[in-house]
Amino acid sequence: MIEKISYLFGFVGGLGMFLYGMHIMADGMQKTAGGKMQHFLSKITDNRVTAIMLGALITAIIQSSGATTVMVVGFVSAGVLTLVQAVGVIMGANIGTTITAWVVSIGTIGESMELLKPGFYAPVLIGIGAGLIIFTKSDKKKTIGEILIGLGMLFMGLDLMAGNIKPFTTLPIFSEAFRVLGGNPILGIIVGIVVTALMQSSSASVGILQTLAFNGVVTTSAAIYITLGQNIGSCVTAIISSMGSSRTAKRAAAIHLLFNAIGAIVFGILGFVVFSINTNLANHTINAVEISLFHTLFNFTMTSLLFPFANLLVKLSGMIVIGKNDEVVEEAKEPVLQLDERVLLSPAFAVQTANNEVARMGNIALKSLKAAISAINTKSIDDIETVAKCEKTLDDMQEALTKFLIKVDNLSLSESQKKHINNLFNMVTDIERVGDHADNISENAKYMIDNNLEFSDLGKEDLAEISKDSIEAFEIAINASAGDALRAVRKVNKLEDKVDMLEDEFREKHIERLSKGDCHPQSGIAFLDIISNLERISDHATNIVGYVKNEI
């Protein structure tokens, strides 16, 4: 009895090592590939093939089709991806998840090939990984160490599971259970759905099935039906995530479910017919590699079959999720965050989300600044209202982004990512202050309109020059990280020096005009306040490029 309990504990421990190893390995891979993943959003186009390839790549990296789909639900909810684009990414996610099955199948190579068995090298991988983490200072090498430790723990966990389940494989309950499951497609699919839904990971449930197959207790028919159910069960995470979200987000989760449900129906019927005719094949003992082959065949086949029908899947999702259409995000609402917190499932995506939102905040501040200067020149009430709306949005974004950045900072990030998040904190503050200065300029414009004031021709020329340089400095600053950063830093610093000089020069000239009576005193006060705000804006631009320079 004690011995059986010991085997049970060993199996549970092996499962824990397998799951934790997969988590560590995926986390390390995300850090390593973070830069590439950050181009994900910018590369998503209406090209469905590209979307499929990117979905497969991202899922292969983060080792979870469920996590990828949850993030896609968030993208769609925010209006960043359309439902048609989401179809391609979801199809790709199903292909990408097959990588995990192949990793597991490699880990279950037979005892006769001991030297080729990954578990044989697992302790060495963990040792090398630990050495890299403890004795190196390089952020990149530490991340590689994490990947090696995760891979080693994954293979050791597989060995533990396989070794501790082996004594039980001769029990009649196993052969009887798989005989029943193999003869009943619906029951087999339900078991696959339930196990995967409970574990919240198709990769983990497939890994357990492959471990059982390695010990020779799983029949082909049972494995096929259970695998089909596991694919459906992987949709549960996204479905739960979409609850309480927009109708469009629910439709994205429904598309994922439709894809795998249609596949289960097609392959389930086909399998039932084939296994009814060929009972020897149905009762044949399947191995881990063959499960991986089927898993891959299923996802590639269903992607090929449903690829031309993406629009139909979108329509079907609309029939399943009934309600008011909210797919189009109204521009007037100016959502505070374009992407929701589902992206926190992937640190690399979370960092890029934060980066994108800070850039968007910068562009809103730039829009506000240009409108404020326009209000001074044209006396436009519409421009003043634009500044007021932008200022409200910037205040809301600062609050929301600060909270979001705190959550991102608490994720498992590399040192360079942590440094970038810290810089984003500072950028948010500087950008919001630029919005405040734009609002101050706008208030001066309203004051001049209300009091029917005008600047002298020389005052207008001076204001045009300093505002042009100040706006240019800020515009270059918020786009610095997207181009030649060093060139941007040099340009902004040069402009900031020029604005400082102009502010001093124009202040003296304007005071001189005031003393001569060439300018109205009330206009003079407004002019001095405006150029002071423009000078402060150039200072904030210098701060922003300074943060960018710190990361070069």
PDB file of N, CA, C and O in Angstrom, residues 201-267:
ATOM      1  N   SER A 201      -5.066  23.721 -19.754  1.00  0.00           N
ATOM      2  CA  SER A 201      -3.903  23.605 -20.639  1.00  0.00           C
ATOM      3  C   SER A 201      -4.013  22.346 -21.482  1.00  0.00           C
ATOM      4  O   SER A 201      -3.963  21.232 -20.954  1.00  0.00           O
ATOM      5  N   SER A 202      -4.164  22.529 -22.784  1.00  0.00           N
ATOM      6  CA  SER A 202      -4.199  21.369 -23.677  1.00  0.00           C
ATOM      7  C   SER A 202      -2.823  20.723 -23.738  1.00  0.00           C
ATOM      8  O   SER A 202      -2.693  19.509 -23.878  1.00  0.00           O
ATOM      9  N   SER A 203      -1.756  21.525 -23.627  1.00  0.00           N
ATOM     10  CA  SER A 203      -0.394  20.996 -23.662  1.00  0.00           C
ATOM     11  C   SER A 203      -0.172  20.016 -22.517  1.00  0.00           C
ATOM     12  O   SER A 203       0.422  18.947 -22.711  1.00  0.00           O
ATOM     13  N   ALA A 204      -0.659  20.372 -21.331  1.00  0.00           N
ATOM     14  CA  ALA A 204      -0.484  19.495 -20.173  1.00  0.00           C
ATOM     15  C   ALA A 204      -1.294  18.217 -20.319  1.00  0.00           C
ATOM     16  O   ALA A 204      -0.798  17.118 -20.040  1.00  0.00           O
ATOM     17  N   SER A 205      -2.532  18.323 -20.780  1.00  0.00           N
ATOM     18  CA  SER A 205      -3.369  17.130 -20.916  1.00  0.00           C
ATOM     19  C   SER A 205      -2.847  16.218 -22.026  1.00  0.00           C
ATOM     20  O   SER A 205      -2.880  14.993 -21.896  1.00  0.00           O
ATOM     21  N   VAL A 206      -2.344  16.807 -23.108  1.00  0.00           N
ATOM     22  CA  VAL A 206      -1.744  16.003 -24.172  1.00  0.00           C
ATOM     23  C   VAL A 206      -0.500  15.307 -23.642  1.00  0.00           C
ATOM     24  O   VAL A 206      -0.235  14.142 -23.951  1.00  0.00           O
ATOM     25  N   GLY A 207       0.278  16.019 -22.804  1.00  0.00           N
ATOM     26  CA  GLY A 207       1.478  15.433 -22.218  1.00  0.00           C
ATOM     27  C   GLY A 207       1.151  14.216 -21.361  1.00  0.00           C
ATOM     28  O   GLY A 207       1.858  13.204 -21.416  1.00  0.00           O
ATOM     29  N   ILE A 208       0.080  14.286 -20.585  1.00  0.00           N
ATOM     30  CA  ILE A 208      -0.330  13.141 -19.753  1.00  0.00           C
ATOM     31  C   ILE A 208      -0.758  11.977 -20.633  1.00  0.00           C
ATOM     32  O   ILE A 208      -0.393  10.817 -20.394  1.00  0.00           O
ATOM     33  N   LEU A 209      -1.526  12.271 -21.690  1.00  0.00           N
ATOM     34  CA  LEU A 209      -1.965  11.221 -22.612  1.00  0.00           C
ATOM     35  C   LEU A 209      -0.759  10.555 -23.271  1.00  0.00           C
ATOM     36  O   LEU A 209      -0.712   9.323 -23.412  1.00  0.00           O
ATOM     37  N   GLN A 210       0.230  11.361 -23.661  1.00  0.00           N
ATOM     38  CA  GLN A 210       1.423  10.800 -24.293  1.00  0.00           C
ATOM     39  C   GLN A 210       2.233   9.953 -23.310  1.00  0.00           C
ATOM     40  O   GLN A 210       2.839   8.955 -23.701  1.00  0.00           O
ATOM     41  N   THR A 211       2.236  10.358 -22.039  1.00  0.00           N
ATOM     42  CA  THR A 211       2.939   9.566 -21.025  1.00  0.00           C
ATOM     43  C   THR A 211       2.279   8.205 -20.860  1.00  0.00           C
ATOM     44  O   THR A 211       2.962   7.175 -20.754  1.00  0.00           O
ATOM     45  N   LEU A 212       0.958   8.176 -20.856  1.00  0.00           N
ATOM     46  CA  LEU A 212       0.231   6.906 -20.783  1.00  0.00           C
ATOM     47  C   LEU A 212       0.497   6.072 -22.036  1.00  0.00           C
ATOM     48  O   LEU A 212       0.664   4.851 -21.958  1.00  0.00           O
ATOM     49  N   ALA A 213       0.535   6.737 -23.191  1.00  0.00           N
ATOM     50  CA  ALA A 213       0.797   6.031 -24.444  1.00  0.00           C
ATOM     51  C   ALA A 213       2.192   5.425 -24.436  1.00  0.00           C
ATOM     52  O   ALA A 213       2.416   4.328 -24.968  1.00  0.00           O
ATOM     53  N   PHE A 214       3.151   6.129 -23.846  1.00  0.00           N
ATOM     54  CA  PHE A 214       4.513   5.620 -23.756  1.00  0.00           C
ATOM     55  C   PHE A 214       4.560   4.299 -22.999  1.00  0.00           C
ATOM     56  O   PHE A 214       5.394   3.427 -23.267  1.00  0.00           O
ATOM     57  N   ASN A 215       3.647   4.136 -22.046  1.00  0.00           N
ATOM     58  CA  ASN A 215       3.596   2.904 -21.251  1.00  0.00           C
ATOM     59  C   ASN A 215       2.704   1.827 -21.886  1.00  0.00           C
ATOM     60  O   ASN A 215       2.446   0.796 -21.281  1.00  0.00           O
ATOM     61  N   GLY A 216       2.224   2.121 -23.110  1.00  0.00           N
ATOM     62  CA  GLY A 216       1.536   1.094 -23.892  1.00  0.00           C
ATOM     63  C   GLY A 216       0.133   0.752 -23.454  1.00  0.00           C
ATOM     64  O   GLY A 216      -0.293  -0.399 -23.617  1.00  0.00           O
ATOM     65  N   VAL A 217      -0.615   1.703 -22.908  1.00  0.00           N
ATOM     66  CA  VAL A 217      -1.976   1.384 -22.443  1.00  0.00           C
ATOM     67  C   VAL A 217      -3.053   2.143 -23.223  1.00  0.00           C
ATOM     68  O   VAL A 217      -4.233   1.981 -22.948  1.00  0.00           O
ATOM     69  N   VAL A 218      -2.653   2.966 -24.201  1.00  0.00           N
ATOM     70  CA  VAL A 218      -3.629   3.786 -24.917  1.00  0.00           C
ATOM     71  C   VAL A 218      -3.855   3.226 -26.321  1.00  0.00           C
ATOM     72  O   VAL A 218      -2.901   3.020 -27.088  1.00  0.00           O
ATOM     73  N   THR A 219      -5.116   2.985 -26.655  1.00  0.00           N
ATOM     74  CA  THR A 219      -5.449   2.510 -28.001  1.00  0.00           C
ATOM     75  C   THR A 219      -5.555   3.692 -28.964  1.00  0.00           C
ATOM     76  O   THR A 219      -5.781   4.830 -28.543  1.00  0.00           O
ATOM     77  N   THR A 220      -5.401   3.391 -30.251  1.00  0.00           N
ATOM     78  CA  THR A 220      -5.436   4.448 -31.262  1.00  0.00           C
ATOM     79  C   THR A 220      -6.763   5.196 -31.250  1.00  0.00           C
ATOM     80  O   THR A 220      -6.795   6.433 -31.274  1.00  0.00           O
ATOM     81  N   SER A 221      -7.871   4.459 -31.228  1.00  0.00           N
ATOM     82  CA  SER A 221      -9.188   5.094 -31.289  1.00  0.00           C
ATOM     83  C   SER A 221      -9.421   5.989 -30.075  1.00  0.00           C
ATOM     84  O   SER A 221      -9.903   7.122 -30.200  1.00  0.00           O
ATOM     85  N   ALA A 222      -9.048   5.488 -28.878  1.00  0.00           N
ATOM     86  CA  ALA A 222      -9.238   6.292 -27.669  1.00  0.00           C
ATOM     87  C   ALA A 222      -8.394   7.566 -27.732  1.00  0.00           C
ATOM     88  O   ALA A 222      -8.867   8.656 -27.385  1.00  0.00           O
ATOM     89  N   ALA A 223      -7.149   7.439 -28.189  1.00  0.00           N
ATOM     90  CA  ALA A 223      -6.249   8.597 -28.268  1.00  0.00           C
ATOM     91  C   ALA A 223      -6.789   9.650 -29.228  1.00  0.00           C
ATOM     92  O   ALA A 223      -6.725  10.851 -28.945  1.00  0.00           O
ATOM     93  N   ILE A 224      -7.333   9.192 -30.360  1.00  0.00           N
ATOM     94  CA  ILE A 224      -7.870  10.125 -31.360  1.00  0.00           C
ATOM     95  C   ILE A 224      -9.031  10.916 -30.772  1.00  0.00           C
ATOM     96  O   ILE A 224      -9.077  12.154 -30.865  1.00  0.00           O
ATOM     97  N   TYR A 225      -9.974  10.201 -30.159  1.00  0.00           N
ATOM     98  CA  TYR A 225     -11.166  10.877 -29.621  1.00  0.00           C
ATOM     99  C   TYR A 225     -10.808  11.819 -28.465  1.00  0.00           C
ATOM    100  O   TYR A 225     -11.343  12.928 -28.365  1.00  0.00           O
ATOM    101  N   ILE A 226      -9.900  11.356 -27.583  1.00  0.00           N
ATOM    102  CA  ILE A 226      -9.500  12.199 -26.449  1.00  0.00           C
ATOM    103  C   ILE A 226      -8.774  13.452 -26.947  1.00  0.00           C
ATOM    104  O   ILE A 226      -9.002  14.556 -26.444  1.00  0.00           O
ATOM    105  N   THR A 227      -7.920  13.285 -27.957  1.00  0.00           N
ATOM    106  CA  THR A 227      -7.193  14.436 -28.514  1.00  0.00           C
ATOM    107  C   THR A 227      -8.154  15.447 -29.122  1.00  0.00           C
ATOM    108  O   THR A 227      -7.968  16.669 -28.979  1.00  0.00           O
ATOM    109  N   LEU A 228      -9.193  14.956 -29.794  1.00  0.00           N
ATOM    110  CA  LEU A 228     -10.207  15.862 -30.351  1.00  0.00           C
ATOM    111  C   LEU A 228     -10.888  16.650 -29.232  1.00  0.00           C
ATOM    112  O   LEU A 228     -11.151  17.854 -29.364  1.00  0.00           O
ATOM    113  N   GLY A 229     -11.168  15.974 -28.133  1.00  0.00           N
ATOM    114  CA  GLY A 229     -11.769  16.654 -26.987  1.00  0.00           C
ATOM    115  C   GLY A 229     -10.824  17.647 -26.357  1.00  0.00           C
ATOM    116  O   GLY A 229     -11.248  18.724 -25.904  1.00  0.00           O
ATOM    117  N   GLN A 230      -9.522  17.307 -26.345  1.00  0.00           N
ATOM    118  CA  GLN A 230      -8.534  18.227 -25.778  1.00  0.00           C
ATOM    119  C   GLN A 230      -8.480  19.531 -26.570  1.00  0.00           C
ATOM    120  O   GLN A 230      -8.306  20.610 -25.999  1.00  0.00           O
ATOM    121  N   ASN A 231      -8.625  19.445 -27.876  1.00  0.00           N
ATOM    122  CA  ASN A 231      -8.640  20.649 -28.704  1.00  0.00           C
ATOM    123  C   ASN A 231      -9.832  21.539 -28.362  1.00  0.00           C
ATOM    124  O   ASN A 231      -9.706  22.764 -28.310  1.00  0.00           O
ATOM    125  N   ILE A 232     -10.988  20.913 -28.120  1.00  0.00           N
ATOM    126  CA  ILE A 232     -12.166  21.699 -27.728  1.00  0.00           C
ATOM    127  C   ILE A 232     -11.971  22.283 -26.327  1.00  0.00           C
ATOM    128  O   ILE A 232     -12.295  23.438 -26.061  1.00  0.00           O
ATOM    129  N   GLY A 233     -11.407  21.468 -25.430  1.00  0.00           N
ATOM    130  CA  GLY A 233     -11.179  21.917 -24.057  1.00  0.00           C
ATOM    131  C   GLY A 233     -10.250  23.113 -23.965  1.00  0.00           C
ATOM    132  O   GLY A 233     -10.351  23.927 -23.047  1.00  0.00           O
ATOM    133  N   SER A 234      -9.339  23.242 -24.951  1.00  0.00           N
ATOM    134  CA  SER A 234      -8.409  24.371 -24.944  1.00  0.00           C
ATOM    135  C   SER A 234      -9.119  25.703 -25.169  1.00  0.00           C
ATOM    136  O   SER A 234      -8.550  26.763 -24.920  1.00  0.00           O
ATOM    137  N   CYS A 235     -10.372  25.638 -25.637  1.00  0.00           N
ATOM    138  CA  CYS A 235     -11.149  26.866 -25.888  1.00  0.00           C
ATOM    139  C   CYS A 235     -11.733  27.451 -24.605  1.00  0.00           C
ATOM    140  O   CYS A 235     -12.142  28.621 -24.590  1.00  0.00           O
ATOM    141  N   VAL A 236     -11.771  26.640 -23.549  1.00  0.00           N
ATOM    142  CA  VAL A 236     -12.435  27.069 -22.317  1.00  0.00           C
ATOM    143  C   VAL A 236     -11.785  28.323 -21.733  1.00  0.00           C
ATOM    144  O   VAL A 236     -12.472  29.237 -21.264  1.00  0.00           O
ATOM    145  N   THR A 237     -10.446  28.393 -21.785  1.00  0.00           N
ATOM    146  CA  THR A 237      -9.737  29.544 -21.216  1.00  0.00           C
ATOM    147  C   THR A 237     -10.185  30.844 -21.869  1.00  0.00           C
ATOM    148  O   THR A 237     -10.460  31.848 -21.196  1.00  0.00           O
ATOM    149  N   ALA A 238     -10.255  30.832 -23.213  1.00  0.00           N
ATOM    150  CA  ALA A 238     -10.664  32.040 -23.940  1.00  0.00           C
ATOM    151  C   ALA A 238     -12.134  32.368 -23.683  1.00  0.00           C
ATOM    152  O   ALA A 238     -12.509  33.542 -23.589  1.00  0.00           O
ATOM    153  N   ILE A 239     -12.970  31.327 -23.575  1.00  0.00           N
ATOM    154  CA  ILE A 239     -14.401  31.547 -23.324  1.00  0.00           C
ATOM    155  C   ILE A 239     -14.606  32.212 -21.962  1.00  0.00           C
ATOM    156  O   ILE A 239     -15.370  33.179 -21.829  1.00  0.00           O
ATOM    157  N   ILE A 240     -13.892  31.711 -20.940  1.00  0.00           N
ATOM    158  CA  ILE A 240     -13.983  32.312 -19.607  1.00  0.00           C
ATOM    159  C   ILE A 240     -13.494  33.755 -19.644  1.00  0.00           C
ATOM    160  O   ILE A 240     -14.090  34.656 -19.055  1.00  0.00           O
ATOM    161  N   SER A 241     -12.399  33.971 -20.388  1.00  0.00           N
ATOM    162  CA  SER A 241     -11.821  35.316 -20.484  1.00  0.00           C
ATOM    163  C   SER A 241     -12.779  36.309 -21.131  1.00  0.00           C
ATOM    164  O   SER A 241     -12.794  37.488 -20.780  1.00  0.00           O
ATOM    165  N   SER A 242     -13.582  35.825 -22.092  1.00  0.00           N
ATOM    166  CA  SER A 242     -14.469  36.729 -22.835  1.00  0.00           C
ATOM    167  C   SER A 242     -15.722  37.105 -22.055  1.00  0.00           C
ATOM    168  O   SER A 242     -16.435  38.035 -22.435  1.00  0.00           O
ATOM    169  N   MET A 243     -16.002  36.370 -20.979  1.00  0.00           N
ATOM    170  CA  MET A 243     -17.198  36.670 -20.189  1.00  0.00           C
ATOM    171  C   MET A 243     -17.101  38.070 -19.595  1.00  0.00           C
ATOM    172  O   MET A 243     -16.100  38.442 -19.010  1.00  0.00           O
ATOM    173  N   GLY A 244     -18.137  38.829 -19.746  1.00  0.00           N
ATOM    174  CA  GLY A 244     -18.139  40.192 -19.254  1.00  0.00           C
ATOM    175  C   GLY A 244     -17.511  41.184 -20.217  1.00  0.00           C
ATOM    176  O   GLY A 244     -17.503  42.383 -19.951  1.00  0.00           O
ATOM    177  N   SER A 245     -17.001  40.672 -21.350  1.00  0.00           N
ATOM    178  CA  SER A 245     -16.414  41.561 -22.354  1.00  0.00           C
ATOM    179  C   SER A 245     -17.457  41.935 -23.396  1.00  0.00           C
ATOM    180  O   SER A 245     -18.626  41.556 -23.290  1.00  0.00           O
ATOM    181  N   SER A 246     -17.005  42.631 -24.420  1.00  0.00           N
ATOM    182  CA  SER A 246     -17.902  43.058 -25.483  1.00  0.00           C
ATOM    183  C   SER A 246     -18.387  41.864 -26.301  1.00  0.00           C
ATOM    184  O   SER A 246     -17.822  40.771 -26.236  1.00  0.00           O
ATOM    185  N   ARG A 247     -19.428  42.100 -27.077  1.00  0.00           N
ATOM    186  CA  ARG A 247     -19.953  41.041 -27.949  1.00  0.00           C
ATOM    187  C   ARG A 247     -18.880  40.587 -28.931  1.00  0.00           C
ATOM    188  O   ARG A 247     -18.766  39.391 -29.227  1.00  0.00           O
ATOM    189  N   THR A 248     -18.088  41.514 -29.410  1.00  0.00           N
ATOM    190  CA  THR A 248     -17.052  41.177 -30.371  1.00  0.00           C
ATOM    191  C   THR A 248     -16.020  40.244 -29.752  1.00  0.00           C
ATOM    192  O   THR A 248     -15.547  39.311 -30.402  1.00  0.00           O
ATOM    193  N   ALA A 249     -15.657  40.492 -28.495  1.00  0.00           N
ATOM    194  CA  ALA A 249     -14.707  39.619 -27.800  1.00  0.00           C
ATOM    195  C   ALA A 249     -15.287  38.213 -27.650  1.00  0.00           C
ATOM    196  O   ALA A 249     -14.587  37.210 -27.841  1.00  0.00           O
ATOM    197  N   LYS A 250     -16.568  38.131 -27.311  1.00  0.00           N
ATOM    198  CA  LYS A 250     -17.227  36.825 -27.182  1.00  0.00           C
ATOM    199  C   LYS A 250     -17.232  36.098 -28.528  1.00  0.00           C
ATOM    200  O   LYS A 250     -17.085  34.867 -28.593  1.00  0.00           O
ATOM    201  N   ARG A 251     -17.396  36.859 -29.603  1.00  0.00           N
ATOM    202  CA  ARG A 251     -17.404  36.243 -30.941  1.00  0.00           C
ATOM    203  C   ARG A 251     -16.031  35.684 -31.295  1.00  0.00           C
ATOM    204  O   ARG A 251     -15.925  34.643 -31.948  1.00  0.00           O
ATOM    205  N   ALA A 252     -14.969  36.356 -30.863  1.00  0.00           N
ATOM    206  CA  ALA A 252     -13.609  35.848 -31.113  1.00  0.00           C
ATOM    207  C   ALA A 252     -13.416  34.505 -30.409  1.00  0.00           C
ATOM    208  O   ALA A 252     -12.846  33.562 -30.982  1.00  0.00           O
ATOM    209  N   ALA A 253     -13.892  34.411 -29.152  1.00  0.00           N
ATOM    210  CA  ALA A 253     -13.799  33.146 -28.421  1.00  0.00           C
ATOM    211  C   ALA A 253     -14.661  32.078 -29.091  1.00  0.00           C
ATOM    212  O   ALA A 253     -14.286  30.898 -29.155  1.00  0.00           O
ATOM    213  N   ALA A 254     -15.820  32.488 -29.625  1.00  0.00           N
ATOM    214  CA  ALA A 254     -16.717  31.551 -30.308  1.00  0.00           C
ATOM    215  C   ALA A 254     -16.070  31.006 -31.579  1.00  0.00           C
ATOM    216  O   ALA A 254     -16.267  29.835 -31.938  1.00  0.00           O
ATOM    217  N   ILE A 255     -15.302  31.840 -32.274  1.00  0.00           N
ATOM    218  CA  ILE A 255     -14.600  31.395 -33.487  1.00  0.00           C
ATOM    219  C   ILE A 255     -13.604  30.293 -33.140  1.00  0.00           C
ATOM    220  O   ILE A 255     -13.484  29.294 -33.854  1.00  0.00           O
ATOM    221  N   HIS A 256     -12.889  30.472 -32.043  1.00  0.00           N
ATOM    222  CA  HIS A 256     -11.938  29.452 -31.591  1.00  0.00           C
ATOM    223  C   HIS A 256     -12.663  28.141 -31.307  1.00  0.00           C
ATOM    224  O   HIS A 256     -12.211  27.059 -31.701  1.00  0.00           O
ATOM    225  N   LEU A 257     -13.807  28.241 -30.625  1.00  0.00           N
ATOM    226  CA  LEU A 257     -14.600  27.054 -30.319  1.00  0.00           C
ATOM    227  C   LEU A 257     -15.136  26.405 -31.592  1.00  0.00           C
ATOM    228  O   LEU A 257     -15.092  25.174 -31.738  1.00  0.00           O
ATOM    229  N   LEU A 258     -15.636  27.221 -32.522  1.00  0.00           N
ATOM    230  CA  LEU A 258     -16.165  26.697 -33.785  1.00  0.00           C
ATOM    231  C   LEU A 258     -15.099  25.923 -34.558  1.00  0.00           C
ATOM    232  O   LEU A 258     -15.353  24.830 -35.079  1.00  0.00           O
ATOM    233  N   PHE A 259     -13.905  26.494 -34.629  1.00  0.00           N
ATOM    234  CA  PHE A 259     -12.808  25.863 -35.373  1.00  0.00           C
ATOM    235  C   PHE A 259     -12.551  24.449 -34.850  1.00  0.00           C
ATOM    236  O   PHE A 259     -12.498  23.477 -35.615  1.00  0.00           O
ATOM    237  N   ASN A 260     -12.400  24.331 -33.531  1.00  0.00           N
ATOM    238  CA  ASN A 260     -12.074  23.025 -32.954  1.00  0.00           C
ATOM    239  C   ASN A 260     -13.281  22.089 -32.899  1.00  0.00           C
ATOM    240  O   ASN A 260     -13.124  20.863 -33.027  1.00  0.00           O
ATOM    241  N   ALA A 261     -14.480  22.647 -32.723  1.00  0.00           N
ATOM    242  CA  ALA A 261     -15.681  21.805 -32.687  1.00  0.00           C
ATOM    243  C   ALA A 261     -15.965  21.207 -34.063  1.00  0.00           C
ATOM    244  O   ALA A 261     -16.291  20.011 -34.189  1.00  0.00           O
ATOM    245  N   ILE A 262     -15.831  22.035 -35.114  1.00  0.00           N
ATOM    246  CA  ILE A 262     -16.028  21.521 -36.483  1.00  0.00           C
ATOM    247  C   ILE A 262     -14.999  20.445 -36.775  1.00  0.00           C
ATOM    248  O   ILE A 262     -15.308  19.392 -37.359  1.00  0.00           O
ATOM    249  N   GLY A 263     -13.755  20.685 -36.358  1.00  0.00           N
ATOM    250  CA  GLY A 263     -12.699  19.690 -36.557  1.00  0.00           C
ATOM    251  C   GLY A 263     -13.003  18.397 -35.827  1.00  0.00           C
ATOM    252  O   GLY A 263     -12.781  17.297 -36.367  1.00  0.00           O
ATOM    253  N   ALA A 264     -13.516  18.501 -34.598  1.00  0.00           N
ATOM    254  CA  ALA A 264     -13.841  17.299 -33.825  1.00  0.00           C
ATOM    255  C   ALA A 264     -14.967  16.504 -34.481  1.00  0.00           C
ATOM    256  O   ALA A 264     -14.928  15.262 -34.512  1.00  0.00           O
ATOM    257  N   ILE A 265     -15.947  17.218 -35.032  1.00  0.00           N
ATOM    258  CA  ILE A 265     -17.053  16.542 -35.708  1.00  0.00           C
ATOM    259  C   ILE A 265     -16.562  15.825 -36.964  1.00  0.00           C
ATOM    260  O   ILE A 265     -16.867  14.648 -37.195  1.00  0.00           O
ATOM    261  N   VAL A 266     -15.762  16.543 -37.776  1.00  0.00           N
ATOM    262  CA  VAL A 266     -15.260  15.966 -39.027  1.00  0.00           C
ATOM    263  C   VAL A 266     -14.388  14.744 -38.751  1.00  0.00           C
ATOM    264  O   VAL A 266     -14.601  13.655 -39.301  1.00  0.00           O
ATOM    265  N   PHE A 267     -13.390  14.903 -37.874  1.00  0.00           N
ATOM    266  CA  PHE A 267     -12.471  13.803 -37.593  1.00  0.00           C
ATOM    267  C   PHE A 267     -13.127  12.721 -36.743  1.00  0.00           C
ATOM    268  O   PHE A 267     -12.761  11.550 -36.832  1.00  0.00           O
TER     269      PHE A 267
END
